Amino acid sequence: MGIQEIQNNPAYHISYNPAFLIVRQEDDYMFYNSINHKAFRLNAIEFELLNLLYTYEDQDYVFSLFEGDIKTEVVRIAEVIEDLEILNLEYQYDSGCDNVVDVNPPSTFYIHLTNNCNLSCSYCYNQEWRKNGRKALSYNDWGVIVSKIIPLAKTIVLTGGEFLLVSFAPKLLKIIKERNPQVIIEGLSNGCLDYSIDYIQESLNYIDKITLSCDSLNESDERIGFNKSQFLANVSLLTSRFPEMKIAIATTITTKNYMSIDEIKILCETYGLEWKKTAVCPSSPKDTTLMVELDKQVDNAKNMRLHLSKTKAWLSKQMRCGAAKTVCSIDAMGNVYPCQTLHYEEFFMGNLLVSEIKELKYIADSSNVIPSVDDLMPCKICKVKYICGGGCFANRFAYNKTGRYSGLFCPIRYENSLSMLLSLDNRG
Ligand SMILES: C[S@@+](CC[C@H](N)C(=O)[O-])C[C@H]1O[C@@H](n2cnc3c(N)ncnc32)[C@H](O)[C@@H]1O
Ligand code: SF4
Ligand code: SF4
């Protein structure tokens, strides 16, 4: 191919290569090699030089276009570009990436100690199980299960239903802490039981972190049975009586509370609490009406970008969520699933009353895993797939089940991924 021909053909410009994502940001260019998950912030001159090197594939020819001090600088930049392999399009194994199938079992275990609950939130992912009315496990049964997970667990998350309703919770928490004091015990609670009751206080003594769910301080919203005064009294009690305990508020974002969550933000600021926000995950077709309109979420993601601080560290390739890899979830009958929102029979891993952890599906057979962004459409062909990681697999699965397009969350995830990319400042 002659130089003239290359010069006259715009298809040789670096921006035509679908493997690269190039975003102009004021005077800089953010350049992302989506095959090898390498991102660099370049100034205009560096970017133009990158383009020349890419277009002509001939360093000597490119160097011959320059003279004197400029040539010396061009050679220096070219060396950096080569060292960093920005243009390398061969798929490289990323040792830090999370697609490496774990031979180690998960270290975070969600325990749904009961299906019973004092509230009945309209969107609750476990309301169907509650209706089944199956016999609950006894303290002894949980003792069997807990003894299997204690040696592996770094974090045990007590959830339900409302785990603080379970009378033997303090006894169970005590044995966990006695057998492995290093295990972090986290509780997920609706914060509407009276925390000053003795046996609840006893449970709280063993808890390192508690997350209280609160979508709105308005009692007539989706958390049916929410008791505002009890909730606020509990926040106050926890902060005063358990100064060592980490306390967070979790808000599930729906169409109903989307515009009114500022009051929860203020509550968190007042008490210095962490605030975690999650979009509602549809457990049934009716829940789709609770989902905040896509346009609003995309706008929100774009606005967030303006407030992101710069980061020097670049995350390793994200391939999929941590389901069955870093996390697994045990239901109130001892059945194990890859995560707390993937309690579907398709993902049943086994029952811990009768099986050992190493015998559970996904753990026993390391080739049998939740699909990654390299397996799923539309992720497979998405430029930001290794930044995004494909998002919540349960969300995707719920949508498929309800007949909706699995890529529905993509515009939001794409914007968030772009924000992460643009927040990178790894010059020097
Ligand atoms: C199932 S609850 C159990 C613990 C406790 N009863 C509570 O409400 O915190 C655990 C968390 O899951 C959240 N959750 C329940 N259903 C959900 C759904 N469909 N989508 C997203 N989050 C959900 C709740 O808001 C809560 O923060
Ligand atoms: S309080 Fe928790 S377990 Fe109970 S219905 Fe609400 S989300 Fe579900
Ligand atoms: S933006 Fe969408 S298509 Fe791309 S990786 Fe994320 S979930 Fe997959």
Tab-separated table of C-alpha atoms and ligand atoms in Angstrom:
chain	number	residue	atom	x	y	z
A	1	MET	CA	0.000	0.000	0.000
A	2	GLY	CA	1.510	3.363	-1.011
A	3	ILE	CA	1.858	6.290	1.394
A	4	GLN	CA	-0.340	8.402	-0.886
A	5	GLU	CA	-3.102	5.840	-0.875
A	6	ILE	CA	-3.016	5.585	2.914
A	7	GLN	CA	-3.065	9.369	3.287
A	8	ASN	CA	-6.123	9.708	1.077
A	9	ASN	CA	-8.155	7.001	2.761
A	10	PRO	CA	-9.883	8.119	5.969
A	11	ALA	CA	-10.503	4.470	6.898
A	12	TYR	CA	-6.860	4.295	7.966
A	13	HIS	CA	-7.507	6.851	10.686
A	14	ILE	CA	-7.336	5.346	14.164
A	15	SER	CA	-10.905	6.416	14.921
A	16	TYR	CA	-12.173	3.946	12.314
A	17	ASN	CA	-10.976	0.930	14.259
A	18	PRO	CA	-13.986	-0.470	16.153
A	19	ALA	CA	-11.718	-1.862	18.876
A	20	PHE	CA	-10.823	1.648	20.025
A	21	LEU	CA	-13.002	4.072	21.909
A	22	ILE	CA	-11.830	7.667	21.577
A	23	VAL	CA	-13.482	10.453	23.532
A	24	ARG	CA	-12.457	14.092	23.142
A	25	GLN	CA	-12.444	15.837	26.492
A	26	GLU	CA	-11.551	19.520	26.282
A	27	ASP	CA	-7.907	19.559	25.083
A	28	ASP	CA	-7.293	15.867	25.758
A	29	TYR	CA	-8.258	12.614	24.126
A	30	MET	CA	-9.225	9.625	26.203
A	31	PHE	CA	-8.047	6.617	24.236
A	32	TYR	CA	-9.323	3.170	25.179
A	33	ASN	CA	-8.196	-0.117	23.662
A	34	SER	CA	-11.268	-2.224	24.351
A	35	ILE	CA	-9.633	-5.557	23.523
A	36	ASN	CA	-6.853	-5.174	26.035
A	37	HIS	CA	-8.623	-2.855	28.440
A	38	LYS	CA	-5.909	-0.221	28.292
A	39	ALA	CA	-6.835	3.412	28.669
A	40	PHE	CA	-4.688	6.506	28.286
A	41	ARG	CA	-5.249	10.202	28.421
A	42	LEU	CA	-3.337	11.820	25.555
A	43	ASN	CA	-2.837	15.426	24.570
A	44	ALA	CA	-3.608	16.470	20.994
A	45	ILE	CA	-0.017	16.027	19.772
A	46	GLU	CA	0.351	12.594	21.354
A	47	PHE	CA	-2.959	11.551	19.880
A	48	GLU	CA	-1.952	12.688	16.404
A	49	LEU	CA	1.331	10.810	16.726
A	50	LEU	CA	-0.555	7.701	17.854
A	51	ASN	CA	-2.676	8.036	14.747
A	52	LEU	CA	0.390	8.328	12.503
A	53	LEU	CA	1.987	5.256	14.041
A	54	TYR	CA	-1.247	3.328	13.696
A	55	THR	CA	-1.943	4.465	10.156
A	56	TYR	CA	1.478	3.862	8.621
A	57	GLU	CA	2.592	0.947	10.816
A	58	ASP	CA	6.111	2.203	10.097
A	59	GLN	CA	7.978	4.057	12.848
A	60	ASP	CA	10.899	5.053	10.618
A	61	TYR	CA	8.594	6.644	8.089
A	62	VAL	CA	6.772	8.566	10.834
A	63	PHE	CA	10.062	9.748	12.364
A	64	SER	CA	11.237	10.913	8.929
A	65	LEU	CA	8.336	13.380	8.893
A	66	PHE	CA	9.942	15.355	11.736
A	67	GLU	CA	13.226	17.135	12.377
A	68	GLY	CA	15.372	18.448	15.235
A	69	ASP	CA	13.976	18.758	18.764
A	70	ILE	CA	10.517	17.834	17.611
A	71	LYS	CA	11.831	14.570	16.172
A	72	THR	CA	13.542	13.749	19.511
A	73	GLU	CA	10.254	14.313	21.326
A	74	VAL	CA	8.348	12.251	18.761
A	75	VAL	CA	10.776	9.344	19.208
A	76	ARG	CA	10.349	9.566	22.979
A	77	ILE	CA	6.547	9.550	22.782
A	78	ALA	CA	6.636	6.660	20.298
A	79	GLU	CA	8.717	4.623	22.736
A	80	VAL	CA	6.212	5.246	25.495
A	81	ILE	CA	3.353	4.245	23.200
A	82	GLU	CA	5.164	1.049	22.274
A	83	ASP	CA	6.060	0.187	25.871
A	84	LEU	CA	2.493	0.657	27.004
A	85	GLU	CA	1.181	-1.470	24.109
A	86	ILE	CA	-1.671	0.924	23.565
A	87	LEU	CA	-2.171	-0.289	20.014
A	88	ASN	CA	-1.795	-3.994	20.698
A	89	LEU	CA	-4.970	-5.749	19.579
A	90	GLU	CA	-4.019	-9.260	20.561
A	91	TYR	CA	-6.178	-10.466	23.429
A	92	GLN	CA	-3.979	-10.565	26.507
A	93	TYR	CA	-4.591	-12.496	29.660
A	94	ASP	CA	-5.108	-10.052	32.529
A	95	SER	CA	-3.962	-11.742	35.714
A	96	GLY	CA	-5.979	-9.344	37.857
A	97	CYS	CA	-9.179	-9.780	35.910
A	98	ASP	CA	-12.212	-11.344	37.435
A	99	ASN	CA	-13.016	-13.893	34.733
A	100	VAL	CA	-10.510	-16.292	36.160
A	101	VAL	CA	-12.675	-19.121	37.396
A	102	ASP	CA	-12.220	-19.339	41.106
A	103	VAL	CA	-11.116	-22.611	42.496
A	104	ASN	CA	-11.711	-21.020	45.866
A	105	PRO	CA	-15.267	-20.977	47.107
A	106	PRO	CA	-16.963	-17.647	47.892
A	107	SER	CA	-16.083	-15.836	51.090
A	108	THR	CA	-19.270	-13.785	51.516
A	109	PHE	CA	-22.355	-15.743	52.538
A	110	TYR	CA	-25.863	-14.297	52.703
A	111	ILE	CA	-27.986	-16.180	55.205
A	112	HIS	CA	-31.750	-15.765	54.905
A	113	LEU	CA	-32.408	-16.778	58.483
A	114	THR	CA	-36.160	-16.557	58.047
A	115	ASN	CA	-38.744	-15.694	55.434
A	116	ASN	CA	-40.931	-14.079	58.071
A	117	CYS	CA	-41.065	-10.352	58.115
A	118	ASN	CA	-42.819	-7.576	60.010
A	119	LEU	CA	-43.145	-5.578	56.759
A	120	SER	CA	-44.431	-6.541	53.320
A	121	CYS	CA	-42.657	-4.385	50.782
A	122	SER	CA	-44.427	-4.473	47.433
A	123	TYR	CA	-41.251	-5.252	45.457
A	124	CYS	CA	-39.574	-7.622	47.931
A	125	TYR	CA	-37.661	-10.298	46.053
A	126	ASN	CA	-38.568	-12.965	48.573
A	127	GLN	CA	-42.305	-12.413	49.051
A	128	GLU	CA	-43.152	-15.475	46.935
A	129	TRP	CA	-41.031	-17.782	49.098
A	130	ARG	CA	-42.813	-16.428	52.149
A	131	LYS	CA	-46.181	-17.459	50.717
A	132	ASN	CA	-44.969	-21.051	50.358
A	133	GLY	CA	-45.235	-21.382	54.122
A	134	ARG	CA	-42.535	-24.056	54.323
A	135	LYS	CA	-41.215	-25.208	57.654
A	136	ALA	CA	-38.416	-23.019	58.938
A	137	LEU	CA	-35.037	-24.466	59.860
A	138	SER	CA	-34.266	-24.999	63.520
A	139	TYR	CA	-31.314	-23.664	65.481
A	140	ASN	CA	-29.643	-27.075	65.126
A	141	ASP	CA	-30.107	-27.072	61.352
A	142	TRP	CA	-28.521	-23.636	61.110
A	143	GLY	CA	-25.738	-24.880	63.365
A	144	VAL	CA	-24.929	-27.544	60.722
A	145	ILE	CA	-24.950	-24.988	57.907
A	146	VAL	CA	-22.982	-22.354	59.762
A	147	SER	CA	-20.280	-24.830	60.742
A	148	LYS	CA	-19.733	-25.526	57.021
A	149	ILE	CA	-19.330	-21.887	56.097
A	150	ILE	CA	-17.399	-20.554	59.101
A	151	PRO	CA	-14.011	-21.904	57.939
A	152	LEU	CA	-14.390	-20.153	54.563
A	153	ALA	CA	-16.287	-17.008	55.453
A	154	LYS	CA	-14.789	-13.557	55.628
A	155	THR	CA	-18.233	-11.954	55.767
A	156	ILE	CA	-21.575	-13.399	56.812
A	157	VAL	CA	-24.613	-11.286	55.985
A	158	LEU	CA	-27.700	-12.003	58.063
A	159	THR	CA	-30.849	-11.192	56.136
A	160	GLY	CA	-34.322	-12.543	55.468
A	161	GLY	CA	-37.201	-11.706	55.928
A	162	GLU	CA	-36.295	-9.926	59.103
A	163	PHE	CA	-33.529	-11.886	60.813
A	164	LEU	CA	-33.998	-9.997	64.101
A	165	LEU	CA	-37.383	-11.736	64.476
A	166	VAL	CA	-35.596	-15.054	64.986
A	167	SER	CA	-35.339	-15.851	68.680
A	168	PHE	CA	-32.198	-17.998	68.335
A	169	ALA	CA	-30.316	-15.343	66.313
A	170	PRO	CA	-28.150	-14.264	69.294
A	171	LYS	CA	-27.132	-17.901	69.983
A	172	LEU	CA	-26.208	-18.471	66.358
A	173	LEU	CA	-24.241	-15.220	66.089
A	174	LYS	CA	-22.395	-16.122	69.272
A	175	ILE	CA	-21.169	-19.444	67.869
A	176	ILE	CA	-20.043	-17.770	64.641
A	177	LYS	CA	-17.969	-15.224	66.561
A	178	GLU	CA	-16.616	-17.823	68.973
A	179	ARG	CA	-15.474	-20.139	66.204
A	180	ASN	CA	-14.043	-17.413	64.015
A	181	PRO	CA	-13.684	-13.966	65.598
A	182	GLN	CA	-12.298	-12.639	62.281
A	183	VAL	CA	-15.603	-13.117	60.456
A	184	ILE	CA	-17.362	-9.834	59.808
A	185	ILE	CA	-21.024	-10.155	60.652
A	186	GLU	CA	-23.311	-7.851	58.779
A	187	GLY	CA	-27.044	-7.525	59.373
A	188	LEU	CA	-29.649	-6.338	56.878
A	189	SER	CA	-32.700	-5.120	58.724
A	190	ASN	CA	-35.765	-3.046	58.009
A	191	GLY	CA	-35.129	-1.148	61.236
A	192	CYS	CA	-38.784	-1.264	62.282
A	193	LEU	CA	-38.630	-3.683	65.214
A	194	ASP	CA	-38.002	-2.223	68.663
A	195	TYR	CA	-34.216	-2.469	69.007
A	196	SER	CA	-34.344	-1.801	72.730
A	197	ILE	CA	-35.812	-5.293	73.351
A	198	ASP	CA	-33.297	-7.508	75.175
A	199	TYR	CA	-32.860	-10.340	72.667
A	200	ILE	CA	-32.436	-7.856	69.806
A	201	GLN	CA	-29.799	-6.002	71.815
A	202	GLU	CA	-28.097	-9.353	72.334
A	203	SER	CA	-27.939	-9.944	68.550
A	204	LEU	CA	-26.695	-6.417	67.958
A	205	ASN	CA	-23.756	-7.076	70.281
A	206	TYR	CA	-22.309	-9.521	67.725
A	207	ILE	CA	-22.904	-7.398	64.646
A	208	ASP	CA	-20.027	-5.468	63.078
A	209	LYS	CA	-22.087	-3.680	60.476
A	210	ILE	CA	-25.803	-3.070	60.144
A	211	THR	CA	-27.581	-1.855	57.046
A	212	LEU	CA	-31.039	-0.465	57.601
A	213	SER	CA	-33.321	-0.375	54.592
A	214	CYS	CA	-35.187	2.842	54.023
A	215	ASP	CA	-36.668	3.964	50.730
A	216	SER	CA	-38.707	6.805	52.101
A	217	LEU	CA	-39.570	8.262	55.478
A	218	ASN	CA	-43.166	8.361	54.315
A	219	GLU	CA	-45.176	5.516	55.845
A	220	SER	CA	-47.551	5.176	52.886
A	221	ASP	CA	-44.919	4.200	50.322
A	222	GLU	CA	-43.767	0.802	49.012
A	223	ARG	CA	-42.436	-0.520	52.343
A	224	ILE	CA	-45.809	-1.526	53.701
A	225	GLY	CA	-45.714	-1.437	57.499
A	226	PHE	CA	-42.776	1.004	57.693
A	227	ASN	CA	-42.771	2.736	61.070
A	228	LYS	CA	-41.009	6.075	60.837
A	229	SER	CA	-40.763	6.875	64.548
A	230	GLN	CA	-39.453	3.376	65.410
A	231	PHE	CA	-36.951	3.568	62.557
A	232	LEU	CA	-35.616	6.949	63.700
A	233	ALA	CA	-35.494	5.775	67.326
A	234	ASN	CA	-33.425	2.763	66.189
A	235	VAL	CA	-30.998	4.936	64.225
A	236	SER	CA	-30.531	7.062	67.312
A	237	LEU	CA	-30.145	4.003	69.584
A	238	LEU	CA	-27.572	2.366	67.314
A	239	THR	CA	-25.443	5.475	66.986
A	240	SER	CA	-25.442	6.131	70.723
A	241	ARG	CA	-25.172	2.577	72.144
A	242	PHE	CA	-23.021	0.914	69.472
A	243	PRO	CA	-20.336	3.467	68.594
A	244	GLU	CA	-18.075	0.756	67.098
A	245	MET	CA	-20.730	-0.571	64.756
A	246	LYS	CA	-20.699	0.551	61.109
A	247	ILE	CA	-24.155	1.739	60.199
A	248	ALA	CA	-25.491	2.232	56.693
A	249	ILE	CA	-28.837	3.056	55.135
A	250	ALA	CA	-29.876	1.174	51.976
A	251	THR	CA	-32.346	2.789	49.614
A	252	THR	CA	-33.997	0.883	46.805
A	253	ILE	CA	-34.743	3.388	44.080
A	254	THR	CA	-38.177	3.144	42.472
A	255	THR	CA	-40.494	5.460	40.525
A	256	LYS	CA	-42.223	6.194	43.821
A	257	ASN	CA	-39.257	7.517	45.779
A	258	TYR	CA	-37.005	8.760	43.006
A	259	MET	CA	-37.834	12.419	43.597
A	260	SER	CA	-37.946	12.340	47.373
A	261	ILE	CA	-34.806	10.607	48.580
A	262	ASP	CA	-33.158	13.839	49.702
A	263	GLU	CA	-34.671	13.440	53.160
A	264	ILE	CA	-32.798	10.129	53.516
A	265	LYS	CA	-29.614	11.829	52.383
A	266	ILE	CA	-30.109	14.429	55.107
A	267	LEU	CA	-30.718	11.686	57.684
A	268	CYS	CA	-27.451	10.000	56.687
A	269	GLU	CA	-25.562	13.281	56.846
A	270	THR	CA	-27.033	14.112	60.244
A	271	TYR	CA	-25.872	10.820	61.776
A	272	GLY	CA	-22.759	10.345	59.625
A	273	LEU	CA	-24.115	7.114	58.063
A	274	GLU	CA	-23.062	5.484	54.810
A	275	TRP	CA	-25.801	5.659	52.156
A	276	LYS	CA	-26.174	2.854	49.600
A	277	LYS	CA	-28.579	3.254	46.700
A	278	THR	CA	-29.697	0.383	44.456
A	279	ALA	CA	-32.174	0.345	41.600
A	280	VAL	CA	-35.115	-1.970	42.187
A	281	CYS	CA	-34.570	-5.385	40.632
A	282	PRO	CA	-37.833	-6.615	39.061
A	283	SER	CA	-38.903	-9.907	40.619
A	284	SER	CA	-42.113	-10.029	38.614
A	285	PRO	CA	-43.602	-8.204	35.595
A	286	LYS	CA	-45.534	-5.842	37.878
A	287	ASP	CA	-42.261	-4.543	39.327
A	288	THR	CA	-41.279	-3.080	35.974
A	289	THR	CA	-43.679	-0.193	36.704
A	290	LEU	CA	-41.502	0.621	39.731
A	291	MET	CA	-38.446	1.132	37.612
A	292	VAL	CA	-37.351	4.693	37.099
A	293	GLU	CA	-37.639	5.719	33.460
A	294	LEU	CA	-34.524	5.068	31.513
A	295	ASP	CA	-34.088	8.658	30.273
A	296	LYS	CA	-34.025	9.958	33.828
A	297	GLN	CA	-31.469	7.373	34.883
A	298	VAL	CA	-29.256	8.124	31.895
A	299	ASP	CA	-29.425	11.876	32.653
A	300	ASN	CA	-28.559	11.105	36.233
A	301	ALA	CA	-25.550	9.032	35.164
A	302	LYS	CA	-24.360	11.893	32.936
A	303	ASN	CA	-24.766	14.433	35.746
A	304	MET	CA	-22.830	12.184	38.095
A	305	ARG	CA	-19.912	12.358	35.688
A	306	LEU	CA	-19.473	16.046	36.431
A	307	HIS	CA	-18.842	15.281	40.090
A	308	LEU	CA	-16.479	12.351	39.760
A	309	SER	CA	-13.004	12.885	41.092
A	310	LYS	CA	-10.016	11.817	38.978
A	311	THR	CA	-8.534	8.407	39.557
A	312	LYS	CA	-5.024	7.199	38.773
A	313	ALA	CA	-5.750	3.537	39.318
A	314	TRP	CA	-7.381	1.643	36.507
A	315	LEU	CA	-9.542	-1.330	37.388
A	316	SER	CA	-8.659	-4.722	36.008
A	317	LYS	CA	-11.028	-6.212	33.432
A	318	GLN	CA	-14.537	-6.638	34.784
A	319	MET	CA	-16.105	-9.754	33.331
A	320	ARG	CA	-19.181	-10.440	35.434
A	321	CYS	CA	-20.695	-9.912	38.844
A	322	GLY	CA	-19.482	-11.859	41.865
A	323	ALA	CA	-22.396	-14.339	41.910
A	324	ALA	CA	-21.196	-17.801	43.051
A	325	LYS	CA	-17.647	-16.547	42.800
A	326	THR	CA	-17.155	-14.137	45.685
A	327	VAL	CA	-20.686	-14.423	47.075
A	328	CYS	CA	-23.413	-16.974	47.534
A	329	SER	CA	-26.779	-16.882	49.197
A	330	ILE	CA	-28.523	-19.409	51.441
A	331	ASP	CA	-32.299	-19.354	51.656
A	332	ALA	CA	-34.389	-20.077	54.737
A	333	MET	CA	-34.374	-23.825	53.897
A	334	GLY	CA	-30.607	-24.115	53.442
A	335	ASN	CA	-30.737	-24.042	49.632
A	336	VAL	CA	-27.792	-22.223	48.075
A	337	TYR	CA	-27.934	-19.826	45.112
A	338	PRO	CA	-25.261	-17.661	43.455
A	339	CYS	CA	-26.584	-14.405	44.931
A	340	GLN	CA	-29.477	-13.128	46.980
A	341	THR	CA	-31.444	-12.012	43.908
A	342	LEU	CA	-30.787	-15.189	41.898
A	343	HIS	CA	-32.913	-17.563	43.932
A	344	TYR	CA	-34.260	-19.298	40.821
A	345	GLU	CA	-34.330	-23.062	40.360
A	346	GLU	CA	-32.122	-22.670	37.256
A	347	PHE	CA	-29.321	-21.538	39.589
A	348	PHE	CA	-29.873	-23.948	42.471
A	349	MET	CA	-26.410	-24.947	43.723
A	350	GLY	CA	-27.388	-27.527	46.346
A	351	ASN	CA	-28.582	-27.658	49.941
A	352	LEU	CA	-26.087	-27.162	52.754
A	353	LEU	CA	-27.938	-29.438	55.176
A	354	VAL	CA	-27.005	-32.392	52.998
A	355	SER	CA	-24.095	-31.179	50.856
A	356	GLU	CA	-20.631	-29.869	51.537
A	357	ILE	CA	-19.586	-26.513	50.085
A	358	LYS	CA	-17.157	-28.143	47.665
A	359	GLU	CA	-20.013	-30.232	46.228
A	360	LEU	CA	-22.155	-27.222	45.303
A	361	LYS	CA	-22.800	-26.422	41.624
A	362	TYR	CA	-20.448	-23.732	40.249
A	363	ILE	CA	-17.997	-24.520	43.060
A	364	ALA	CA	-17.638	-28.257	42.338
A	365	ASP	CA	-17.229	-27.695	38.610
A	366	SER	CA	-15.219	-24.632	37.741
A	367	SER	CA	-16.210	-24.783	34.064
A	368	ASN	CA	-19.832	-24.358	35.063
A	369	VAL	CA	-20.079	-20.631	35.724
A	370	ILE	CA	-22.383	-17.669	35.306
A	371	PRO	CA	-21.819	-16.285	31.779
A	372	SER	CA	-19.416	-13.382	31.394
A	373	VAL	CA	-19.455	-10.322	29.104
A	374	ASP	CA	-17.543	-12.408	26.571
A	375	ASP	CA	-20.473	-14.861	26.392
A	376	LEU	CA	-23.556	-12.657	26.516
A	377	MET	CA	-25.213	-10.441	23.949
A	378	PRO	CA	-25.202	-7.468	23.711
A	379	CYS	CA	-22.117	-7.279	25.952
A	380	LYS	CA	-20.029	-9.430	23.620
A	381	ILE	CA	-19.933	-6.625	21.046
A	382	CYS	CA	-19.913	-3.686	23.454
A	383	LYS	CA	-16.816	-1.467	23.575
A	384	VAL	CA	-17.066	-0.797	27.295
A	385	LYS	CA	-17.716	-4.406	28.311
A	386	TYR	CA	-14.554	-4.783	30.408
A	387	ILE	CA	-15.247	-1.530	32.243
A	388	CYS	CA	-18.903	-2.351	32.815
A	389	GLY	CA	-18.668	-6.058	33.590
A	390	GLY	CA	-22.255	-6.563	32.355
A	391	GLY	CA	-23.969	-5.452	35.535
A	392	CYS	CA	-26.325	-7.407	37.722
A	393	PHE	CA	-26.944	-10.830	36.222
A	394	ALA	CA	-30.171	-11.150	38.235
A	395	ASN	CA	-31.544	-7.980	36.645
A	396	ARG	CA	-30.769	-9.369	33.241
A	397	PHE	CA	-32.266	-12.741	34.080
A	398	ALA	CA	-35.430	-11.252	35.560
A	399	TYR	CA	-35.924	-9.266	32.375
A	400	ASN	CA	-35.433	-12.261	30.157
A	401	LYS	CA	-37.949	-14.144	32.226
A	402	THR	CA	-40.447	-11.340	31.949
A	403	GLY	CA	-39.867	-11.192	28.207
A	404	ARG	CA	-38.113	-7.838	28.183
A	405	TYR	CA	-34.935	-6.968	26.333
A	406	SER	CA	-31.971	-7.978	28.434
A	407	GLY	CA	-29.948	-4.919	27.439
A	408	LEU	CA	-32.453	-2.511	28.943
A	409	PHE	CA	-29.993	-1.194	31.504
A	410	CYS	CA	-27.275	-0.681	28.916
A	411	PRO	CA	-27.683	3.059	28.315
A	412	ILE	CA	-27.181	3.680	32.037
A	413	ARG	CA	-24.350	1.212	32.367
A	414	TYR	CA	-22.724	2.609	29.247
A	415	GLU	CA	-22.828	6.156	30.645
A	416	ASN	CA	-21.470	4.986	33.991
A	417	SER	CA	-18.683	3.095	32.259
A	418	LEU	CA	-17.830	6.152	30.204
A	419	SER	CA	-17.715	8.198	33.413
A	420	MET	CA	-15.244	5.729	34.893
A	421	LEU	CA	-13.142	5.927	31.766
A	422	LEU	CA	-13.178	9.717	31.695
A	423	SER	CA	-12.307	9.996	35.362
A	424	LEU	CA	-8.994	8.283	34.633
A	425	ASP	CA	-5.934	10.476	34.734
A	426	ASN	CA	-2.978	8.111	34.387
A	427	ARG	CA	-0.514	10.488	32.721
A	428	GLY	CA	2.962	10.123	34.050
B	1	LIG	C1	-34.920	-8.713	51.295
B	1	LIG	S1	-34.390	-7.508	52.430
B	1	LIG	C2	-34.148	-8.480	53.881
B	1	LIG	C3	-33.614	-7.715	55.040
B	1	LIG	C4	-34.560	-6.740	55.706
B	1	LIG	N1	-35.874	-7.218	55.851
B	1	LIG	C5	-34.533	-5.418	54.958
B	1	LIG	O1	-35.561	-5.032	54.390
B	1	LIG	O2	-33.469	-4.799	54.963
B	1	LIG	C6	-32.746	-7.081	51.979
B	1	LIG	C7	-32.628	-5.876	51.057
B	1	LIG	O3	-33.110	-6.223	49.771
B	1	LIG	C8	-33.775	-5.109	49.228
B	1	LIG	N2	-34.697	-5.598	48.211
B	1	LIG	C9	-35.756	-6.403	48.372
B	1	LIG	N3	-36.350	-6.641	47.191
B	1	LIG	C10	-35.633	-5.978	46.256
B	1	LIG	C11	-35.740	-5.828	44.855
B	1	LIG	N4	-36.704	-6.419	44.166
B	1	LIG	N5	-34.836	-5.039	44.223
B	1	LIG	C12	-33.845	-4.440	44.913
B	1	LIG	N6	-33.687	-4.557	46.239
B	1	LIG	C13	-34.569	-5.314	46.900
B	1	LIG	C14	-34.466	-4.518	50.429
B	1	LIG	O4	-34.855	-3.172	50.203
B	1	LIG	C15	-33.393	-4.639	51.473
B	1	LIG	O5	-32.534	-3.513	51.418
B	2	SF4	S1	-38.586	-5.574	55.082
B	2	SF4	FE1	-37.075	-6.657	53.837
B	2	SF4	S2	-37.702	-8.815	53.819
B	2	SF4	FE2	-39.364	-7.613	54.651
B	2	SF4	S3	-40.688	-7.322	52.919
B	2	SF4	FE3	-39.344	-5.541	53.040
B	2	SF4	S4	-37.565	-5.993	51.772
B	2	SF4	FE4	-38.686	-7.884	52.118
B	3	SF4	S1	-23.099	-1.412	28.675
B	3	SF4	FE1	-24.618	-3.012	28.356
B	3	SF4	S2	-23.846	-4.197	26.619
B	3	SF4	FE2	-22.151	-3.004	27.434
B	3	SF4	S3	-21.171	-4.419	28.839
B	3	SF4	FE3	-22.566	-3.133	30.017
B	3	SF4	S4	-24.450	-4.343	30.160
B	3	SF4	FE4	-23.185	-5.220	28.506
